[in-house]
GROMACS .gro file of C-alpha atoms in nm:
model
  368
    1UNK     CA    1   0.000   0.000   0.000
    2UNK     CA    2   0.138   0.341  -0.097
    3UNK     CA    3   0.225   0.560   0.200
    4UNK     CA    4   0.073   0.903   0.242
    5UNK     CA    5   0.299   1.181   0.109
    6UNK     CA    6   0.465   1.408   0.363
    7UNK     CA    7   0.362   1.702   0.144
    8UNK     CA    8   0.263   1.800  -0.210
    9UNK     CA    9   0.449   2.038  -0.437
   10UNK     CA   10   0.207   2.244  -0.647
   11UNK     CA   11   0.328   2.382  -0.980
   12UNK     CA   12   0.170   2.507  -1.302
   13UNK     CA   13   0.282   2.195  -1.490
   14UNK     CA   14   0.161   1.941  -1.235
   15UNK     CA   15   0.146   1.865  -0.863
   16UNK     CA   16   0.364   1.589  -0.718
   17UNK     CA   17   0.422   1.422  -0.383
   18UNK     CA   18   0.727   1.411  -0.159
   19UNK     CA   19   0.756   1.096   0.048
   20UNK     CA   20   0.975   1.111   0.357
   21UNK     CA   21   1.036   0.779   0.527
   22UNK     CA   22   1.267   0.609   0.774
   23UNK     CA   23   1.248   0.255   0.636
   24UNK     CA   24   1.528   0.126   0.409
   25UNK     CA   25   1.523   0.215   0.041
   26UNK     CA   26   1.570  -0.144  -0.068
   27UNK     CA   27   1.257  -0.259   0.118
   28UNK     CA   28   1.006   0.009   0.029
   29UNK     CA   29   1.131   0.206  -0.266
   30UNK     CA   30   0.963   0.016  -0.548
   31UNK     CA   31   0.619   0.012  -0.386
   32UNK     CA   32   0.641   0.389  -0.341
   33UNK     CA   33   0.735   0.481  -0.696
   34UNK     CA   34   0.541   0.226  -0.904
   35UNK     CA   35   0.218   0.432  -0.904
   36UNK     CA   36   0.411   0.720  -1.064
   37UNK     CA   37   0.553   0.522  -1.357
   38UNK     CA   38   0.317   0.560  -1.653
   39UNK     CA   39   0.487   0.344  -1.919
   40UNK     CA   40   0.678   0.014  -1.912
   41UNK     CA   41   1.033   0.130  -1.989
   42UNK     CA   42   1.244   0.251  -1.696
   43UNK     CA   43   1.601   0.376  -1.695
   44UNK     CA   44   1.772   0.401  -1.356
   45UNK     CA   45   2.062   0.646  -1.358
   46UNK     CA   46   2.306   0.640  -1.069
   47UNK     CA   47   2.677   0.683  -1.003
   48UNK     CA   48   2.954   0.443  -0.919
   49UNK     CA   49   2.932   0.527  -0.547
   50UNK     CA   50   2.557   0.490  -0.494
   51UNK     CA   51   2.486   0.210  -0.744
   52UNK     CA   52   2.660  -0.065  -0.542
   53UNK     CA   53   2.447   0.026  -0.240
   54UNK     CA   54   2.094   0.048  -0.382
   55UNK     CA   55   2.075  -0.025  -0.754
   56UNK     CA   56   2.043  -0.406  -0.750
   57UNK     CA   57   1.742  -0.407  -0.518
   58UNK     CA   58   1.568  -0.128  -0.707
   59UNK     CA   59   1.621  -0.289  -1.044
   60UNK     CA   60   1.506  -0.631  -0.922
   61UNK     CA   61   1.194  -0.486  -0.763
   62UNK     CA   62   1.096  -0.295  -1.075
   63UNK     CA   63   1.154  -0.596  -1.297
   64UNK     CA   64   0.941  -0.806  -1.064
   65UNK     CA   65   0.670  -0.542  -1.113
   66UNK     CA   66   0.690  -0.614  -1.488
   67UNK     CA   67   0.885  -0.307  -1.599
   68UNK     CA   68   1.157  -0.324  -1.863
   69UNK     CA   69   1.455  -0.182  -1.676
   70UNK     CA   70   1.791  -0.056  -1.800
   71UNK     CA   71   2.066   0.113  -1.601
   72UNK     CA   72   2.320   0.387  -1.661
   73UNK     CA   73   2.610   0.429  -1.419
   74UNK     CA   74   2.802   0.757  -1.430
   75UNK     CA   75   3.122   0.862  -1.250
   76UNK     CA   76   3.064   1.027  -0.913
   77UNK     CA   77   3.132   1.394  -0.864
   78UNK     CA   78   3.057   1.752  -0.966
   79UNK     CA   79   3.338   1.734  -1.222
   80UNK     CA   80   3.121   1.495  -1.429
   81UNK     CA   81   2.813   1.718  -1.433
   82UNK     CA   82   2.863   1.795  -1.799
   83UNK     CA   83   2.743   1.730  -2.153
   84UNK     CA   84   2.945   1.410  -2.184
   85UNK     CA   85   2.744   1.253  -1.902
   86UNK     CA   86   2.418   1.367  -2.058
   87UNK     CA   87   2.527   1.210  -2.387
   88UNK     CA   88   2.591   0.884  -2.204
   89UNK     CA   89   2.232   0.886  -2.076
   90UNK     CA   90   2.103   0.962  -2.427
   91UNK     CA   91   2.314   0.676  -2.567
   92UNK     CA   92   2.149   0.421  -2.336
   93UNK     CA   93   1.801   0.556  -2.407
   94UNK     CA   94   1.851   0.542  -2.783
   95UNK     CA   95   2.032   0.209  -2.784
   96UNK     CA   96   1.737   0.045  -2.609
   97UNK     CA   97   1.470   0.232  -2.809
   98UNK     CA   98   1.312   0.413  -2.516
   99UNK     CA   99   0.983   0.572  -2.617
  100UNK     CA  100   0.814   0.894  -2.504
  101UNK     CA  101   0.622   0.716  -2.228
  102UNK     CA  102   0.941   0.600  -2.055
  103UNK     CA  103   1.049   0.704  -1.704
  104UNK     CA  104   1.396   0.798  -1.585
  105UNK     CA  105   1.483   0.747  -1.218
  106UNK     CA  106   1.755   0.957  -1.056
  107UNK     CA  107   1.916   0.747  -0.783
  108UNK     CA  108   2.182   0.956  -0.614
  109UNK     CA  109   2.266   1.305  -0.497
  110UNK     CA  110   2.216   1.647  -0.646
  111UNK     CA  111   2.452   1.597  -0.939
  112UNK     CA  112   2.267   1.285  -1.055
  113UNK     CA  113   1.928   1.446  -0.994
  114UNK     CA  114   2.015   1.758  -1.193
  115UNK     CA  115   2.155   1.560  -1.486
  116UNK     CA  116   1.875   1.306  -1.502
  117UNK     CA  117   1.618   1.584  -1.485
  118UNK     CA  118   1.787   1.764  -1.773
  119UNK     CA  119   1.811   1.443  -1.978
  120UNK     CA  120   1.440   1.379  -1.913
  121UNK     CA  121   1.349   1.737  -2.009
  122UNK     CA  122   1.537   1.714  -2.338
  123UNK     CA  123   1.498   1.351  -2.451
  124UNK     CA  124   1.220   1.344  -2.712
  125UNK     CA  125   1.134   1.695  -2.588
  126UNK     CA  126   1.035   1.571  -2.246
  127UNK     CA  127   0.976   1.242  -2.063
  128UNK     CA  128   0.889   1.155  -1.703
  129UNK     CA  129   1.144   1.127  -1.426
  130UNK     CA  130   1.143   1.041  -1.057
  131UNK     CA  131   1.379   1.173  -0.792
  132UNK     CA  132   1.524   0.931  -0.534
  133UNK     CA  133   1.773   1.159  -0.357
  134UNK     CA  134   2.030   0.984  -0.138
  135UNK     CA  135   2.211   1.288   0.009
  136UNK     CA  136   2.086   1.546   0.255
  137UNK     CA  137   2.152   1.832   0.013
  138UNK     CA  138   1.951   1.671  -0.264
  139UNK     CA  139   1.666   1.576  -0.029
  140UNK     CA  140   1.615   1.926   0.109
  141UNK     CA  141   1.696   2.124  -0.202
  142UNK     CA  142   1.787   2.005  -0.550
  143UNK     CA  143   1.534   1.720  -0.583
  144UNK     CA  144   1.242   1.960  -0.525
  145UNK     CA  145   1.138   2.237  -0.760
  146UNK     CA  146   1.233   2.118  -1.107
  147UNK     CA  147   1.565   2.294  -1.164
  148UNK     CA  148   1.778   2.067  -1.381
  149UNK     CA  149   2.102   2.118  -1.567
  150UNK     CA  150   2.474   2.079  -1.612
  151UNK     CA  151   2.783   2.292  -1.563
  152UNK     CA  152   2.991   2.473  -1.822
  153UNK     CA  153   3.357   2.552  -1.770
  154UNK     CA  154   3.264   2.922  -1.753
  155UNK     CA  155   2.979   2.887  -1.509
  156UNK     CA  156   2.788   2.648  -1.284
  157UNK     CA  157   2.442   2.526  -1.389
  158UNK     CA  158   2.443   2.753  -1.694
  159UNK     CA  159   2.280   2.492  -1.921
  160UNK     CA  160   1.951   2.337  -1.816
  161UNK     CA  161   1.574   2.345  -1.800
  162UNK     CA  162   1.284   2.362  -1.556
  163UNK     CA  163   1.135   2.013  -1.548
  164UNK     CA  164   0.934   1.885  -1.253
  165UNK     CA  165   0.962   1.522  -1.134
  166UNK     CA  166   0.663   1.290  -1.101
  167UNK     CA  167   0.746   1.225  -0.736
  168UNK     CA  168   1.029   1.251  -0.483
  169UNK     CA  169   1.122   0.985  -0.228
  170UNK     CA  170   1.353   1.087   0.056
  171UNK     CA  171   1.470   0.805   0.281
  172UNK     CA  172   1.651   0.899   0.604
  173UNK     CA  173   1.841   0.570   0.620
  174UNK     CA  174   2.050   0.662   0.314
  175UNK     CA  175   2.243   0.898   0.540
  176UNK     CA  176   2.401   0.595   0.706
  177UNK     CA  177   2.613   0.548   0.390
  178UNK     CA  178   2.673   0.921   0.336
  179UNK     CA  179   3.021   1.056   0.421
  180UNK     CA  180   3.020   1.307   0.707
  181UNK     CA  181   3.151   1.579   0.478
  182UNK     CA  182   2.857   1.528   0.240
  183UNK     CA  183   2.608   1.535   0.528
  184UNK     CA  184   2.757   1.860   0.655
  185UNK     CA  185   2.739   2.008   0.305
  186UNK     CA  186   2.367   1.936   0.298
  187UNK     CA  187   2.319   2.130   0.620
  188UNK     CA  188   2.419   2.448   0.438
  189UNK     CA  189   2.095   2.440   0.240
  190UNK     CA  190   1.894   2.368   0.556
  191UNK     CA  191   2.051   2.666   0.733
  192UNK     CA  192   1.980   2.876   0.424
  193UNK     CA  193   1.605   2.822   0.464
  194UNK     CA  194   1.622   2.946   0.822
  195UNK     CA  195   1.819   3.256   0.725
  196UNK     CA  196   1.591   3.360   0.440
  197UNK     CA  197   1.248   3.249   0.567
  198UNK     CA  198   1.215   3.168   0.937
  199UNK     CA  199   1.433   3.283   1.227
  200UNK     CA  200   1.257   3.038   1.460
  201UNK     CA  201   1.382   2.752   1.243
  202UNK     CA  202   1.737   2.876   1.305
  203UNK     CA  203   1.661   2.860   1.680
  204UNK     CA  204   1.541   2.501   1.632
  205UNK     CA  205   1.856   2.405   1.443
  206UNK     CA  206   2.074   2.550   1.717
  207UNK     CA  207   1.876   2.370   1.987
  208UNK     CA  208   1.888   2.036   1.805
  209UNK     CA  209   2.238   2.047   1.655
  210UNK     CA  210   2.364   1.755   1.866
  211UNK     CA  211   2.077   1.526   1.759
  212UNK     CA  212   2.109   1.639   1.398
  213UNK     CA  213   2.482   1.572   1.385
  214UNK     CA  214   2.416   1.233   1.548
  215UNK     CA  215   2.163   1.168   1.268
  216UNK     CA  216   1.864   1.100   1.490
  217UNK     CA  217   1.606   0.966   1.245
  218UNK     CA  218   1.301   1.140   1.390
  219UNK     CA  219   1.475   1.478   1.414
  220UNK     CA  220   1.612   1.444   1.061
  221UNK     CA  221   1.267   1.362   0.924
  222UNK     CA  222   1.128   1.677   1.087
  223UNK     CA  223   1.414   1.883   0.947
  224UNK     CA  224   1.385   1.746   0.594
  225UNK     CA  225   1.009   1.791   0.591
  226UNK     CA  226   1.032   2.153   0.710
  227UNK     CA  227   1.302   2.232   0.455
  228UNK     CA  228   1.097   2.079   0.173
  229UNK     CA  229   0.792   2.270   0.295
  230UNK     CA  230   0.981   2.599   0.267
  231UNK     CA  231   1.097   2.518  -0.083
  232UNK     CA  232   0.758   2.388  -0.197
  233UNK     CA  233   0.597   2.711  -0.076
  234UNK     CA  234   0.830   2.925  -0.285
  235UNK     CA  235   0.815   2.697  -0.592
  236UNK     CA  236   0.434   2.712  -0.584
  237UNK     CA  237   0.453   3.091  -0.599
  238UNK     CA  238   0.733   3.116  -0.857
  239UNK     CA  239   0.806   2.799  -1.052
  240UNK     CA  240   1.051   2.950  -1.301
  241UNK     CA  241   1.240   3.196  -1.082
  242UNK     CA  242   1.089   3.512  -1.221
  243UNK     CA  243   1.057   3.663  -0.874
  244UNK     CA  244   1.059   3.529  -0.519
  245UNK     CA  245   1.227   3.198  -0.601
  246UNK     CA  246   1.554   3.385  -0.649
  247UNK     CA  247   1.569   3.411  -0.268
  248UNK     CA  248   1.663   3.042  -0.262
  249UNK     CA  249   1.997   3.147  -0.412
  250UNK     CA  250   2.111   3.316  -0.091
  251UNK     CA  251   2.486   3.254  -0.071
  252UNK     CA  252   2.492   3.095  -0.416
  253UNK     CA  253   2.623   3.388  -0.621
  254UNK     CA  254   2.930   3.399  -0.397
  255UNK     CA  255   2.937   3.020  -0.366
  256UNK     CA  256   2.931   2.957  -0.741
  257UNK     CA  257   3.237   3.182  -0.773
  258UNK     CA  258   3.419   2.952  -0.530
  259UNK     CA  259   3.314   2.635  -0.714
  260UNK     CA  260   3.403   2.767  -1.058
  261UNK     CA  261   3.732   2.924  -0.950
  262UNK     CA  262   3.855   2.628  -0.747
  263UNK     CA  263   3.738   2.365  -0.999
  264UNK     CA  264   3.411   2.174  -0.975
  265UNK     CA  265   3.424   1.919  -0.695
  266UNK     CA  266   3.718   2.067  -0.502
  267UNK     CA  267   3.471   2.243  -0.274
  268UNK     CA  268   3.141   2.062  -0.231
  269UNK     CA  269   2.840   2.271  -0.333
  270UNK     CA  270   2.717   2.302   0.024
  271UNK     CA  271   3.060   2.403   0.149
  272UNK     CA  272   3.081   2.678  -0.112
  273UNK     CA  273   2.727   2.794  -0.028
  274UNK     CA  274   2.818   2.807   0.342
  275UNK     CA  275   3.115   3.034   0.278
  276UNK     CA  276   2.904   3.228   0.028
  277UNK     CA  277   2.635   3.287   0.291
  278UNK     CA  278   2.899   3.440   0.518
  279UNK     CA  279   2.998   3.676   0.237
  280UNK     CA  280   2.633   3.759   0.167
  281UNK     CA  281   2.582   3.826   0.537
  282UNK     CA  282   2.888   4.051   0.539
  283UNK     CA  283   2.749   4.239   0.240
  284UNK     CA  284   2.417   4.276   0.424
  285UNK     CA  285   2.608   4.421   0.719
  286UNK     CA  286   2.811   4.647   0.488
  287UNK     CA  287   2.484   4.797   0.360
  288UNK     CA  288   2.347   4.843   0.713
  289UNK     CA  289   2.076   4.577   0.722
  290UNK     CA  290   2.214   4.338   0.984
  291UNK     CA  291   2.481   4.391   1.247
  292UNK     CA  292   2.807   4.230   1.351
  293UNK     CA  293   2.633   4.005   1.605
  294UNK     CA  294   2.407   3.864   1.332
  295UNK     CA  295   2.708   3.781   1.114
  296UNK     CA  296   2.882   3.620   1.412
  297UNK     CA  297   2.573   3.409   1.485
  298UNK     CA  298   2.555   3.290   1.125
  299UNK     CA  299   2.920   3.186   1.139
  300UNK     CA  300   2.862   3.008   1.470
  301UNK     CA  301   2.566   2.809   1.336
  302UNK     CA  302   2.762   2.703   1.029
  303UNK     CA  303   3.049   2.593   1.253
  304UNK     CA  304   2.808   2.387   1.469
  305UNK     CA  305   2.746   2.175   1.159
  306UNK     CA  306   3.114   2.154   1.056
  307UNK     CA  307   3.082   2.392   0.762
  308UNK     CA  308   3.345   2.639   0.642
  309UNK     CA  309   3.294   3.005   0.730
  310UNK     CA  310   3.578   3.146   0.520
  311UNK     CA  311   3.602   3.126   0.141
  312UNK     CA  312   3.931   3.062  -0.037
  313UNK     CA  313   4.133   3.370  -0.131
  314UNK     CA  314   4.014   3.487  -0.474
  315UNK     CA  315   4.117   3.819  -0.625
  316UNK     CA  316   3.816   4.054  -0.631
  317UNK     CA  317   3.851   4.120  -1.006
  318UNK     CA  318   3.845   3.746  -1.076
  319UNK     CA  319   3.541   3.702  -0.851
  320UNK     CA  320   3.357   3.989  -1.019
  321UNK     CA  321   3.430   3.844  -1.363
  322UNK     CA  322   3.283   3.508  -1.256
  323UNK     CA  323   2.982   3.682  -1.101
  324UNK     CA  324   2.919   3.840  -1.441
  325UNK     CA  325   2.837   3.494  -1.575
  326UNK     CA  326   2.586   3.424  -1.297
  327UNK     CA  327   2.227   3.347  -1.400
  328UNK     CA  328   2.099   3.620  -1.168
  329UNK     CA  329   2.268   3.896  -1.370
  330UNK     CA  330   2.002   4.115  -1.534
  331UNK     CA  331   2.068   4.391  -1.787
  332UNK     CA  332   2.437   4.371  -1.705
  333UNK     CA  333   2.382   4.425  -1.333
  334UNK     CA  334   2.485   4.176  -1.066
  335UNK     CA  335   2.192   4.094  -0.839
  336UNK     CA  336   2.257   3.970  -0.487
  337UNK     CA  337   2.032   3.799  -0.234
  338UNK     CA  338   2.089   3.971   0.099
  339UNK     CA  339   1.933   3.973   0.446
  340UNK     CA  340   1.717   4.253   0.583
  341UNK     CA  341   1.728   4.053   0.904
  342UNK     CA  342   1.770   3.689   0.998
  343UNK     CA  343   1.465   3.516   0.854
  344UNK     CA  344   1.398   3.776   0.583
  345UNK     CA  345   1.585   3.799   0.252
  346UNK     CA  346   1.553   4.019  -0.055
  347UNK     CA  347   1.701   4.053  -0.404
  348UNK     CA  348   1.883   4.370  -0.498
  349UNK     CA  349   2.119   4.528  -0.746
  350UNK     CA  350   2.106   4.857  -0.553
  351UNK     CA  351   2.457   4.870  -0.412
  352UNK     CA  352   2.789   5.029  -0.489
  353UNK     CA  353   3.055   4.809  -0.646
  354UNK     CA  354   3.312   4.930  -0.395
  355UNK     CA  355   3.098   4.781  -0.116
  356UNK     CA  356   3.098   4.446  -0.294
  357UNK     CA  357   3.472   4.474  -0.356
  358UNK     CA  358   3.531   4.534   0.015
  359UNK     CA  359   3.355   4.208   0.097
  360UNK     CA  360   3.540   4.018  -0.174
  361UNK     CA  361   3.871   4.167  -0.056
  362UNK     CA  362   3.819   4.065   0.305
  363UNK     CA  363   3.954   3.715   0.244
  364UNK     CA  364   4.243   3.791   0.009
  365UNK     CA  365   4.492   3.906   0.271
  366UNK     CA  366   4.619   3.549   0.309
  367UNK     CA  367   4.724   3.530  -0.058
  368UNK     CA  368   5.094   3.478  -0.118
   0.00000   0.00000   0.00000
């Protein structure tokens, strides 16, 4: 019997459920996703880290349910979030004559989810896909909302499409196989929701940081559900990021500079976002919206969850050049997501470049 969804994401294209469960993926996954597979052909896409853990059971269960199942295993890591990986997915689909009523399943973290979503959006001009996120970051952020895409050497996530999944299944027990660094990286996106939407959620995270770091299943389920609820609320209002959804990029403009400059995969996405949120907070302070104590609190919370609070040293001119390629640039102007106060964010291009340069320069004094 299909479990009741934890919540529904409502979009203009279609509504879809998010399931949040504590039971093992291998036991319950197939029964959860079968009702959302409309055709008979299924392609499971995973990576060489996650596939050995969950792929065999998923494939066997789907085949037992009379689906024709193929698999595509990609290398693990942000460095492989590129057109070559997308072509590999296309190759398997075409080799096995997948039709327009097929379903792709993304089994893995945010990189896999983004690529599979983009492949689904573009194969035969759009086929179904299902998100089975296995990392904290992908469960609370990238698997929800329909943003899909790949990186380009000149910018992160610059090639992609909005394409909503048929359903999302988040299983807390996958964290048992998740490296501690990856779990910490996911917490950056959780903290982001508190900073941009709900100061009381930041209080809750501070109060429960020991249980969260110990991966208490019940606490994690509450945290994931609340994070998904925040994102679902914004996606329902602004599916294609024409307005309020841009707030979800708090810390990302600075963070994407770090990822692109350092090389994709050197800093995990969540690590770069964490350092980027510190820079965004500093910019908010520079413009007089929040004070030094607020910035210190943000740094302290990030440190509680083992996240970096200082970006690598990048020359301001290099950072500004990379920011110029950011998707949030409009009419040649860099737009930043800043904080009016903790729990309330806004988008602005109303600032002086020397203020931004001061923030970018703050971490270059260690350069040799």
